[in-house]
Coordinates of C-alpha atoms in Angstrom, one line a residue:
Chain P
M1 CA 24.6 84.0 -94.7
Q2 CA 23.8 82.5 -98.1
N3 CA 22.7 84.6 -101.0
A4 CA 19.2 84.4 -102.3
E5 CA 19.9 82.0 -105.2
S6 CA 21.5 79.3 -103.2
R7 CA 19.1 79.5 -100.2
Y8 CA 17.6 76.2 -99.3
L9 CA 13.9 76.0 -98.7
P10 CA 11.8 72.9 -97.9
Q11 CA 9.1 72.1 -100.4
M12 CA 6.0 74.0 -99.2
T13 CA 2.4 74.2 -100.3
D14 CA 0.8 77.6 -100.7
A15 CA -2.5 76.9 -98.9
G16 CA -3.4 80.2 -97.4
L17 CA -7.1 80.7 -97.0
D18 CA -9.3 83.8 -96.7
A19 CA -9.1 85.4 -93.2
A20 CA -12.7 86.6 -92.9
V21 CA -16.0 84.9 -93.3
A22 CA -19.3 86.6 -94.1
V23 CA -21.9 85.9 -91.5
A24 CA -25.3 87.3 -90.4
A25 CA -26.2 88.5 -87.0
V26 CA -29.1 90.2 -85.2
D27 CA -28.4 93.6 -83.7
E28 CA -29.9 95.4 -80.7
H29 CA -32.8 96.6 -82.9
G30 CA -33.7 93.0 -83.6
A31 CA -32.6 93.8 -87.2
H32 CA -30.6 91.5 -89.5
S33 CA -27.0 92.7 -89.7
D34 CA -24.5 91.4 -92.3
G35 CA -20.8 91.4 -91.4
H36 CA -17.6 89.4 -91.2
I37 CA -16.0 87.4 -88.5
A38 CA -12.5 86.0 -88.3
A39 CA -11.9 82.5 -89.6
E40 CA -10.5 80.0 -87.1
R41 CA -9.2 76.7 -88.3
A42 CA -7.7 73.7 -86.6
L43 CA -4.5 72.5 -88.1
T44 CA -3.0 69.3 -86.8
L45 CA 0.7 69.0 -87.2
Y46 CA 2.3 65.7 -88.1
L47 CA 6.1 65.5 -87.9
D48 CA 7.4 62.5 -89.8
K49 CA 3.9 61.0 -89.5
R50 CA 3.8 61.6 -85.8
E51 CA 1.0 63.8 -84.4
I52 CA 2.5 66.6 -82.4
V53 CA 0.0 69.5 -81.9
T54 CA -3.2 71.1 -83.1
L55 CA -2.8 74.8 -83.9
M56 CA -5.9 77.1 -84.0
T57 CA -5.2 79.6 -86.7
L58 CA -6.7 82.1 -89.1
G59 CA -5.1 80.0 -91.8
T60 CA -3.8 82.7 -94.1
Q61 CA -0.1 81.7 -93.9
P62 CA -0.1 78.1 -92.5
E63 CA 3.3 77.1 -93.9
L64 CA 5.1 80.0 -92.3
L65 CA 3.2 79.5 -89.1
V66 CA 4.3 75.8 -88.9
L67 CA 7.9 76.7 -89.8
G68 CA 8.0 79.4 -87.1
W69 CA 6.3 77.1 -84.6
L70 CA 8.8 74.3 -85.1
R71 CA 11.6 76.9 -84.7
N72 CA 10.3 78.6 -81.7
Q73 CA 9.6 75.3 -80.0
R74 CA 13.2 74.3 -80.8
L75 CA 12.0 71.0 -82.3
I76 CA 14.0 71.8 -85.5
R77 CA 17.4 73.5 -85.2
S78 CA 18.1 74.1 -88.9
I79 CA 15.8 74.7 -91.8
E80 CA 17.9 72.3 -93.9
Q81 CA 16.6 69.4 -91.7
L82 CA 13.2 69.9 -93.4
E83 CA 12.2 68.2 -96.6
A84 CA 8.6 69.4 -96.9
I85 CA 5.7 71.3 -95.2
Q86 CA 2.5 70.2 -96.8
V87 CA -0.8 71.7 -95.7
D88 CA -4.1 69.9 -96.5
W89 CA -7.2 71.8 -95.4
E90 CA -9.5 68.9 -96.4
T91 CA -8.1 66.9 -93.5
G92 CA -7.1 69.9 -91.4
S93 CA -3.6 68.7 -91.2
V94 CA 0.0 69.6 -92.1
A95 CA 2.5 67.0 -92.9
V96 CA 6.1 68.0 -92.0
T97 CA 8.8 65.6 -93.3
T98 CA 12.5 65.8 -92.3
H99 CA 15.4 64.4 -94.3
D100 CA 16.8 62.3 -91.4
G101 CA 14.3 62.4 -88.6
I102 CA 14.6 64.2 -85.3
A103 CA 17.1 62.7 -82.9
G104 CA 15.5 62.0 -79.5
L105 CA 12.1 63.3 -80.5
D106 CA 10.3 61.0 -78.0
E107 CA 12.3 62.3 -75.0
R108 CA 11.9 65.9 -76.1
L109 CA 8.1 65.5 -76.4
A110 CA 7.9 63.7 -73.1
K111 CA 9.9 66.5 -71.4
K112 CA 7.6 69.0 -72.9
T113 CA 4.6 67.5 -71.3
V114 CA 6.0 68.6 -68.0
T115 CA 6.4 72.2 -68.9
T116 CA 3.9 72.8 -71.7
G117 CA 1.7 75.3 -70.2
C118 CA -1.0 77.8 -70.2
G119 CA 1.5 80.5 -71.2
Q120 CA -0.9 81.0 -74.1
G121 CA 0.6 78.2 -76.1
T122 CA 4.2 78.4 -75.2
V123 CA 6.4 75.6 -74.2
F124 CA 7.7 77.6 -71.4
G125 CA 10.3 75.7 -69.4
G126 CA 13.0 75.3 -72.0
L127 CA 12.6 78.8 -73.2
M128 CA 13.4 80.3 -69.8
D129 CA 16.7 78.5 -69.7
E130 CA 17.6 79.7 -73.2
L131 CA 16.8 83.3 -72.1
E132 CA 19.7 83.2 -69.7
Q133 CA 22.0 83.2 -72.7
I134 CA 20.3 86.1 -74.6
R135 CA 21.7 89.6 -74.3
L136 CA 20.6 91.9 -77.1
T137 CA 22.5 94.8 -78.5
P138 CA 20.5 98.0 -78.0
M139 CA 19.3 99.7 -81.2
P140 CA 19.0 103.5 -81.3
L141 CA 15.6 104.7 -82.3
S142 CA 13.9 108.1 -82.9
Q143 CA 10.5 109.2 -82.0
K144 CA 9.9 110.3 -85.6
R145 CA 10.6 106.8 -86.7
I146 CA 8.0 105.4 -84.2
Y147 CA 5.4 107.9 -85.6
Q148 CA 6.2 107.0 -89.2
L149 CA 5.7 103.3 -88.4
L150 CA 2.5 103.8 -86.5
E151 CA 1.1 105.7 -89.4
Q152 CA 2.0 103.0 -91.8
L153 CA 0.6 100.3 -89.5
N154 CA -2.7 102.0 -89.7
H155 CA -3.0 101.0 -93.3
H156 CA -2.6 97.3 -92.3
N157 CA -4.8 95.6 -89.7
E158 CA -7.2 94.7 -92.5
V159 CA -8.8 91.6 -91.1
Y160 CA -9.1 93.4 -87.8
R161 CA -11.1 96.2 -89.4
R162 CA -13.3 93.8 -91.3
A163 CA -13.8 91.1 -88.8
G164 CA -12.2 91.9 -85.5
A165 CA -11.1 89.1 -83.1
V166 CA -7.5 88.9 -84.5
H167 CA -4.1 90.2 -83.4
G168 CA -1.7 91.8 -85.8
C169 CA 2.1 91.6 -85.7
A170 CA 4.6 93.4 -87.9
L171 CA 8.3 93.0 -88.6
C172 CA 9.7 96.5 -89.4
Q173 CA 13.1 97.9 -90.5
D174 CA 13.8 101.6 -90.7
R175 CA 10.5 103.1 -91.9
Q176 CA 9.4 99.9 -93.7
I177 CA 7.0 97.2 -92.7
I178 CA 8.7 94.1 -94.0
R179 CA 6.0 91.6 -93.1
F180 CA 2.5 92.0 -91.5
V181 CA 0.7 88.9 -90.1
E182 CA -2.7 88.6 -88.4
D183 CA -3.9 85.6 -86.6
V184 CA -6.5 84.6 -83.9
G185 CA -3.7 84.3 -81.3
R186 CA -0.8 86.6 -81.1
H187 CA 1.5 83.7 -80.4
N188 CA 0.6 82.4 -83.9
A189 CA 1.2 85.7 -85.6
V190 CA 4.6 86.0 -84.0
D191 CA 5.4 82.3 -85.0
A192 CA 4.5 83.1 -88.6
I193 CA 6.8 86.1 -88.6
A194 CA 9.6 83.9 -87.1
G195 CA 8.9 81.4 -89.9
H196 CA 9.2 84.2 -92.5
M197 CA 12.5 85.4 -91.0
W198 CA 13.8 81.8 -90.9
A199 CA 12.9 81.1 -94.5
E200 CA 14.3 84.4 -95.8
R201 CA 17.4 84.3 -93.5
I202 CA 16.4 87.7 -92.0
A203 CA 18.4 88.7 -89.0
G204 CA 16.7 90.4 -86.1
R205 CA 19.3 92.8 -84.9
D206 CA 18.2 95.9 -86.9
K207 CA 14.5 95.2 -86.8
L208 CA 11.6 96.4 -84.7
F209 CA 8.7 94.2 -83.8
Y210 CA 5.1 95.7 -83.6
T211 CA 2.1 93.9 -82.1
T212 CA -1.5 95.0 -81.4
G213 CA -1.5 92.6 -78.5
R214 CA -0.3 92.8 -74.9
L215 CA 3.4 92.4 -74.0
T216 CA 3.3 89.4 -71.8
S217 CA 6.3 87.3 -70.9
E218 CA 5.6 85.1 -73.9
M219 CA 5.8 87.9 -76.4
V220 CA 9.0 89.3 -75.0
I221 CA 10.6 85.9 -74.9
K222 CA 9.7 85.1 -78.5
V223 CA 10.8 88.5 -79.8
A224 CA 14.1 88.2 -77.9
Q225 CA 14.7 84.7 -79.4
M226 CA 14.3 86.3 -82.8
G227 CA 17.2 88.6 -81.9
I228 CA 15.0 91.7 -82.1
S229 CA 15.7 94.4 -79.5
V230 CA 12.7 96.8 -79.9
L231 CA 9.1 95.8 -79.1
L232 CA 6.3 98.2 -79.9
S233 CA 2.7 97.5 -78.8
R234 CA -0.7 99.2 -79.1
S235 CA -1.6 97.5 -75.8
G236 CA -0.2 97.3 -72.3
I237 CA 2.5 95.2 -70.6
T238 CA 2.7 92.8 -67.8
Q239 CA 5.2 92.7 -64.9
M240 CA 7.0 89.6 -66.2
G241 CA 7.2 91.0 -69.7
L242 CA 9.0 94.0 -68.2
E243 CA 11.3 91.9 -66.1
I244 CA 12.4 89.8 -69.1
A245 CA 12.8 92.8 -71.3
R246 CA 15.1 94.3 -68.6
K247 CA 17.1 91.1 -68.4
V248 CA 17.7 90.5 -72.1
G249 CA 17.7 94.2 -73.2
V250 CA 14.5 94.7 -75.1
T251 CA 13.4 98.3 -75.5
L252 CA 9.7 98.1 -74.5
I253 CA 7.3 100.7 -75.9
A254 CA 3.6 100.1 -75.0
R255 CA 0.3 101.9 -75.4
A256 CA 1.5 103.3 -78.8
K257 CA -1.5 104.8 -80.5
G258 CA -1.7 108.1 -82.4
R259 CA 1.0 110.3 -80.8
H260 CA 1.0 108.6 -77.4
F261 CA 3.3 105.9 -76.1
L262 CA 4.9 104.8 -72.9
V263 CA 8.5 103.5 -72.8
Y264 CA 8.9 101.0 -70.0
N265 CA 12.4 99.9 -70.7
G266 CA 15.3 101.2 -72.7
A267 CA 14.2 104.9 -72.9
E268 CA 17.9 105.8 -73.1
N269 CA 17.9 104.3 -76.6
L270 CA 15.2 106.7 -77.8
T271 CA 15.8 110.2 -79.2
F272 CA 12.9 112.5 -78.5
D273 CA 13.0 114.4 -81.8
D274 CA 9.2 114.8 -82.4
I275 CA 7.7 115.7 -79.1
P276 CA 4.0 116.6 -79.6
E277 CA 2.7 119.9 -78.3
R278 CA 1.0 119.6 -75.0
R279 CA -2.7 120.6 -75.2
P280 CA -3.3 123.3 -72.7
R281 CA -5.3 121.8 -69.8
A282 CA -8.8 123.3 -69.3
L283 CA -9.2 124.7 -65.8
P284 CA -11.9 123.1 -63.8
P285 CA -15.1 125.0 -64.3
S286 CA -15.5 125.8 -60.6
L287 CA -12.2 127.8 -60.6
P288 CA -12.4 131.5 -61.7
Q289 CA -10.4 131.7 -64.8
A290 CA -8.0 134.5 -63.8
S291 CA -7.6 134.2 -60.1
S292 CA -4.6 132.0 -59.6
G293 CA -1.0 132.7 -59.9
N294 CA -0.1 129.0 -60.3
Chain I
M1 CA -26.6 68.8 -54.4
Q2 CA -25.2 68.9 -50.9
N3 CA -25.9 71.7 -48.6
A4 CA -23.3 74.2 -47.5
E5 CA -22.4 72.6 -44.2
S6 CA -21.6 69.1 -45.5
R7 CA -19.9 70.3 -48.6
Y8 CA -16.4 68.8 -49.0
L9 CA -13.6 71.2 -49.8
P10 CA -9.9 70.3 -50.1
Q11 CA -7.6 72.2 -47.7
M12 CA -6.6 75.3 -49.6
T13 CA -4.2 78.2 -48.9
D14 CA -5.5 81.7 -49.4
A15 CA -2.5 83.1 -51.3
G16 CA -4.0 85.7 -53.6
L17 CA -1.6 88.5 -54.4
D18 CA -2.2 92.1 -55.6
A19 CA -3.0 92.3 -59.3
A20 CA -1.3 95.6 -60.2
V21 CA 2.2 96.7 -59.7
A22 CA 3.3 100.3 -59.6
V23 CA 5.9 101.1 -62.3
A24 CA 7.5 104.1 -63.9
A25 CA 7.6 104.8 -67.6
V26 CA 8.7 107.6 -69.9
D27 CA 5.9 109.2 -72.1
E28 CA 6.0 110.8 -75.5
H29 CA 7.1 114.1 -74.0
G30 CA 10.1 112.4 -72.5
A31 CA 8.5 112.9 -69.1
H32 CA 8.5 110.5 -66.2
S33 CA 5.0 108.9 -65.9
D34 CA 3.9 106.8 -62.9
G35 CA 1.4 104.1 -63.4
H36 CA 0.4 100.5 -62.9
I37 CA 0.9 97.4 -64.9
A38 CA -0.7 94.0 -64.5
A39 CA 1.3 91.4 -62.5
E40 CA 2.2 88.2 -64.2
R41 CA 3.5 85.3 -62.2
A42 CA 4.6 81.8 -63.1
L43 CA 2.9 79.1 -61.0
T44 CA 4.2 75.6 -61.5
L45 CA 1.7 72.9 -60.6
Y46 CA 2.8 69.7 -58.9
L47 CA 0.2 67.0 -58.8
D48 CA 1.2 64.5 -56.1
K49 CA 4.8 65.8 -56.4
R50 CA 4.9 65.4 -60.1
E51 CA 5.5 68.6 -62.2
I52 CA 2.6 69.0 -64.6
V53 CA 2.4 72.5 -66.0
T54 CA 3.4 76.2 -65.5
L55 CA 0.5 78.6 -65.5
M56 CA 1.2 82.3 -66.1
T57 CA -1.3 84.2 -64.0
L58 CA -2.2 87.5 -62.4
G59 CA -2.1 85.6 -59.1
T60 CA -5.2 87.0 -57.4
Q61 CA -7.0 83.7 -57.0
P62 CA -4.5 80.9 -57.5
E63 CA -6.3 78.2 -55.7
L64 CA -9.5 78.5 -57.7
L65 CA -7.4 78.8 -60.9
V66 CA -5.7 75.5 -60.1
L67 CA -9.0 73.8 -59.2
G68 CA -10.6 75.0 -62.4
W69 CA -7.6 74.1 -64.5
L70 CA -7.6 70.5 -63.1
R71 CA -11.3 70.3 -63.8
N72 CA -11.2 71.7 -67.3
Q73 CA -8.3 69.5 -68.2
R74 CA -10.3 66.5 -66.9
L75 CA -7.3 65.4 -64.8
I76 CA -9.6 65.3 -61.7
R77 CA -13.2 64.0 -62.0
S78 CA -14.4 64.8 -58.5
I79 CA -13.4 67.5 -56.0
E80 CA -13.5 64.8 -53.3
Q81 CA -10.3 63.3 -54.9
L82 CA -8.3 66.3 -53.7
E83 CA -6.8 66.5 -50.3
A84 CA -5.1 69.9 -50.6
I85 CA -4.1 72.8 -52.9
Q86 CA -1.2 74.7 -51.4
V87 CA 0.3 77.7 -53.1
D88 CA 3.8 78.9 -52.2
W89 CA 4.8 82.1 -54.0
E90 CA 8.3 81.9 -52.6
T91 CA 9.0 79.0 -54.9
G92 CA 6.3 79.9 -57.5
S93 CA 4.7 76.5 -57.0
V94 CA 1.4 75.0 -56.1
A95 CA 1.4 71.5 -54.5
V96 CA -1.8 69.6 -55.2
T97 CA -2.2 66.4 -53.3
T98 CA -4.9 63.7 -53.9
H99 CA -6.1 61.2 -51.4
D100 CA -5.5 58.2 -53.6
G101 CA -3.5 59.3 -56.6
I102 CA -4.7 59.6 -60.2
A103 CA -5.2 56.3 -62.0
G104 CA -3.3 56.2 -65.3
L105 CA -1.8 59.7 -64.9
D106 CA 1.3 58.8 -67.0
E107 CA -0.8 57.6 -69.9
R108 CA -3.1 60.6 -69.7
L109 CA -0.2 63.1 -69.7
A110 CA 1.5 61.2 -72.5
K111 CA -1.6 61.4 -74.6
K112 CA -1.9 65.1 -73.9
T113 CA 1.5 65.7 -75.5
V114 CA 0.0 64.8 -78.8
T115 CA -2.9 67.2 -78.6
T116 CA -1.8 69.9 -76.2
G117 CA -1.8 72.9 -78.5
C118 CA -1.6 76.5 -79.2
G119 CA -5.3 76.8 -78.7
Q120 CA -4.2 79.4 -76.1
G121 CA -3.5 76.9 -73.5
T122 CA -6.1 74.3 -74.1
V123 CA -5.7 70.6 -74.3
F124 CA -7.8 70.5 -77.3
G125 CA -8.2 67.0 -78.6
G126 CA -10.0 65.4 -75.7
L127 CA -12.3 68.4 -75.3
M128 CA -13.6 68.1 -78.9
D129 CA -14.7 64.5 -78.3
E130 CA -16.5 65.5 -75.1
L131 CA -18.3 68.3 -77.0
E132 CA -20.1 65.7 -79.0
Q133 CA -22.0 64.8 -75.9
I134 CA -23.0 68.3 -74.9
R135 CA -26.4 69.7 -75.8
L136 CA -27.4 72.7 -73.7
T137 CA -31.0 73.7 -72.8
P138 CA -31.6 77.2 -74.2
M139 CA -32.2 79.9 -71.5
P140 CA -34.7 82.7 -72.3
L141 CA -33.1 86.1 -71.9
S142 CA -34.3 89.7 -72.3
Q143 CA -32.6 92.7 -73.7
K144 CA -33.3 94.6 -70.5
R145 CA -31.4 92.0 -68.5
I146 CA -28.4 92.3 -70.9
Y147 CA -28.3 96.1 -70.4
Q148 CA -28.6 95.7 -66.6
L149 CA -25.7 93.3 -66.6
L150 CA -23.5 95.4 -68.9
E151 CA -24.1 98.4 -66.6
Q152 CA -23.1 96.5 -63.5
L153 CA -20.0 95.0 -65.3
N154 CA -18.8 98.6 -65.9
H155 CA -18.2 98.8 -62.1
H156 CA -15.9 95.8 -62.3
N157 CA -12.8 95.6 -64.6
E158 CA -10.8 97.3 -61.9
V159 CA -7.4 95.9 -62.7
Y160 CA -8.1 96.6 -66.4
R161 CA -8.8 100.2 -65.6
R162 CA -5.7 100.6 -63.4
A163 CA -3.2 98.5 -65.3
G164 CA -4.7 97.2 -68.5
A165 CA -3.4 94.0 -70.1
V166 CA -5.9 91.7 -68.4
H167 CA -9.1 90.0 -69.4
G168 CA -12.2 89.9 -67.2
C169 CA -14.7 87.2 -67.0
A170 CA -18.0 87.2 -65.0
L171 CA -20.4 84.5 -63.9
C172 CA -23.9 86.1 -63.8
Q173 CA -27.4 85.0 -62.7
D174 CA -30.5 87.1 -63.3
R175 CA -29.2 90.6 -62.7
Q176 CA -26.4 89.6 -60.3
I177 CA -22.7 89.2 -60.9
I178 CA -21.9 86.1 -58.8
R179 CA -18.2 86.2 -59.5
F180 CA -15.8 88.4 -61.4
V181 CA -12.2 87.3 -62.2
E182 CA -9.5 89.0 -64.1
D183 CA -6.3 87.4 -65.3
V184 CA -3.6 87.9 -67.9
G185 CA -5.1 85.2 -70.1
R186 CA -8.8 84.7 -70.6
H187 CA -8.3 81.0 -70.4
N188 CA -7.1 81.5 -66.8
A189 CA -10.0 83.7 -65.9
V190 CA -12.5 81.2 -67.1
D191 CA -10.6 78.4 -65.3
A192 CA -10.8 80.3 -62.1
I193 CA -14.5 80.7 -62.5
A194 CA -14.9 77.0 -63.2
G195 CA -12.9 76.4 -60.0
H196 CA -15.3 78.6 -58.1
M197 CA -18.3 76.9 -59.5
W198 CA -16.9 73.5 -58.7
A199 CA -15.9 74.5 -55.1
E200 CA -19.4 76.0 -54.5
R201 CA -21.3 73.3 -56.4
I202 CA -22.8 76.0 -58.6
A203 CA -24.7 74.6 -61.7
G204 CA -24.4 76.4 -65.0
R205 CA -27.8 75.9 -66.4
D206 CA -29.4 79.2 -65.3
K207 CA -26.2 81.3 -65.6
L208 CA -24.8 83.7 -68.1
F209 CA -21.1 84.0 -68.8
Y210 CA -19.5 87.4 -69.7
T211 CA -16.0 88.0 -71.0
T212 CA -14.1 91.0 -72.2
G213 CA -12.2 88.7 -74.5
R214 CA -12.9 87.2 -77.9
L215 CA -15.2 84.3 -78.4
T216 CA -12.8 81.7 -79.9
S217 CA -13.5 78.0 -80.0
E218 CA -11.7 77.6 -76.7
M219 CA -13.9 80.0 -74.8
V220 CA -17.1 78.5 -76.2
I221 CA -15.9 75.0 -75.4
K222 CA -15.0 75.9 -71.8
V223 CA -18.3 77.7 -71.2
A224 CA -20.3 74.8 -72.7
Q225 CA -18.4 72.4 -70.4
M226 CA -19.5 74.4 -67.5
G227 CA -23.1 73.9 -68.6
I228 CA -23.7 77.6 -69.3
S229 CA -25.8 78.4 -72.4
V230 CA -25.4 82.2 -72.7
L231 CA -22.1 83.8 -73.6
L232 CA -21.8 87.6 -73.7
S233 CA -18.7 89.3 -74.9
R234 CA -17.4 92.8 -75.3
S235 CA -15.2 91.6 -78.3
G236 CA -15.8 89.7 -81.5
I237 CA -16.2 86.0 -82.4
T238 CA -14.4 83.6 -84.6
Q239 CA -15.9 81.2 -87.1
M240 CA -15.1 78.1 -85.0
G241 CA -16.5 79.7 -81.9
L242 CA -19.7 80.2 -83.8
E243 CA -19.7 76.7 -85.2
I244 CA -19.3 75.1 -81.8
A245 CA -22.0 77.4 -80.3
R246 CA -24.4 76.3 -83.0
K247 CA -23.6 72.6 -82.3
V248 CA -23.9 72.7 -78.5
G249 CA -26.6 75.4 -78.3
V250 CA -24.8 78.4 -76.8
T251 CA -26.5 81.8 -77.3
L252 CA -23.7 83.9 -78.6
I253 CA -23.8 87.7 -78.0
A254 CA -20.8 89.6 -79.1
R255 CA -19.6 93.3 -79.4
A256 CA -21.7 94.1 -76.3
K257 CA -20.8 97.6 -75.3
G258 CA -23.1 100.4 -74.2
R259 CA -26.4 99.7 -75.9
H260 CA -24.9 97.9 -78.9
F261 CA -24.6 94.1 -79.3
L262 CA -24.7 91.5 -82.1
V263 CA -26.4 88.1 -81.6
Y264 CA -24.6 85.5 -83.7
N265 CA -26.5 82.4 -82.4
G266 CA -29.7 81.8 -80.5
A267 CA -31.4 85.1 -81.3
E268 CA -34.7 83.2 -80.9
N269 CA -34.0 83.0 -77.1
L270 CA -33.9 86.8 -76.8
T271 CA -36.8 89.1 -76.1
F272 CA -36.2 92.5 -77.6
D273 CA -37.9 94.5 -74.8
D274 CA -35.6 97.5 -74.6
I275 CA -34.8 98.5 -78.2
P276 CA -32.8 101.7 -78.2
E277 CA -34.1 104.6 -80.3
R278 CA -32.3 104.9 -83.6
R279 CA -30.5 108.2 -83.9
P280 CA -31.7 110.0 -86.9
R281 CA -28.9 109.9 -89.5
A282 CA -27.5 113.3 -90.4
L283 CA -28.0 114.0 -94.1
P284 CA -24.7 114.4 -96.1
P285 CA -23.8 118.0 -96.0
S286 CA -23.8 118.3 -99.8
L287 CA -27.5 117.5 -99.9
P288 CA -29.9 120.4 -99.5
Q289 CA -31.8 119.7 -96.2
A290 CA -35.3 120.0 -97.5
S291 CA -35.2 118.9 -101.1
S292 CA -35.9 115.2 -100.9
G293 CA -39.2 113.4 -100.4
N294 CA -37.4 110.2 -99.1

């Protein structure tokens, strides 16, 4: 790992835009209602002047999104290959230039056609092969730490509270939120965090990844690729998300809200050191309150 | 429109699988907790033996999903081109065969590489061009009808209630829910409904489309392509979703839950005939209850 001074970064614009847009609506009373909605912008990526993809994004951190997208698609293997990432919202485009081109880009794009799928934006085929080589080292974790993080995360989710219709993702270490990103698609938010980790040379092994979104196969794959072994979500999980988590060794904690959570994989890595009191269950009203020995 | 007897349908398997899978978790008390999670299955589509895409799906209505996906990607122009859609879960594949092949398939797939994007599974470029030609006829709608539909929709969302982590979409006419589909991605659920409409020769013009998911550009585009001019969502909207709705003429009703909703476009098509009573606002406790003339 290089130190901060000598760290190479491509030349990047700083073209983040506001996430929420003021808009008027009519409510159920027929009354005018002012509010905010989430922005959604098309950003077409040109790699050495060749059109590659159009990303739909909130647009707050477009350079990191593009960096993480290129990394997660495995189009770029090293950040040193990149000369510049230049976002131009006037044309809705981002020009990525490399120092020496990408060897075999045509073949790689052609191959992608076959497998690029509806996995919510993932190029899925190649990733599954790569997964076979990933085995993460489990990270011990305490219940107290989970509650500390959940409380801090409540202070984020700003766009969500103002405008809704976005997903938030956070990269966490110990009790700190290192980076919080919101976007219209959770795959974008996780790509932007991957971009941040790549730019800052942040390793995944002692990190925890939080998302408001569901833990589908795609999310588990991306987080595993980033070397992170703990995945915490406010939402639920899918069967394939669980299968992949078991295979690569991701501790999977879902439905995490308030004091509640469900651990679907890796419960052995968790210390239960802050177990909430159980609320006494009210007896059904039809039962006499003092008649039963149970 | 042909009548039911003479309607051509490709030969299709009936390979729908259960949507929810029983799974054990550990809760915040360290206690074993039984529950269900949503299934998520990879289905690789072969078109005349050529691998095209891998769809991640709940797997309940795979044939209609594939039919709608082919339609919404504009790979197939007419249902009569299709000879068979055969799903085989053993190999996680679906074999689609045409009578006469697809002219220029190579070129069309190559072109897609350029524009296939992270728009949550959409091939975006071509659709935007097509949008330029869509202008929908507004459909008058009453508030009563919205409430009737929302109440009926409450009885659906079964997988969601059992397992979470899915999106539901419904095709509605008058006060009826014609078809309700859940899937792990909302783009799949809407594709499956498109497949149903195509197979049954159902026109969109007098229909209403409901979704639990957010109204992003992709959702508005797909619904507009289906010729449906009213879009109702439990969630929020994005700026581009709104822009496209204004352009093509989709009445956009979001945040629809209980008696509440917000109309972002096309409020002039809505009759407010069931306005809920406003709950009197409680005075702040610091104010004396009878001191003010306001």
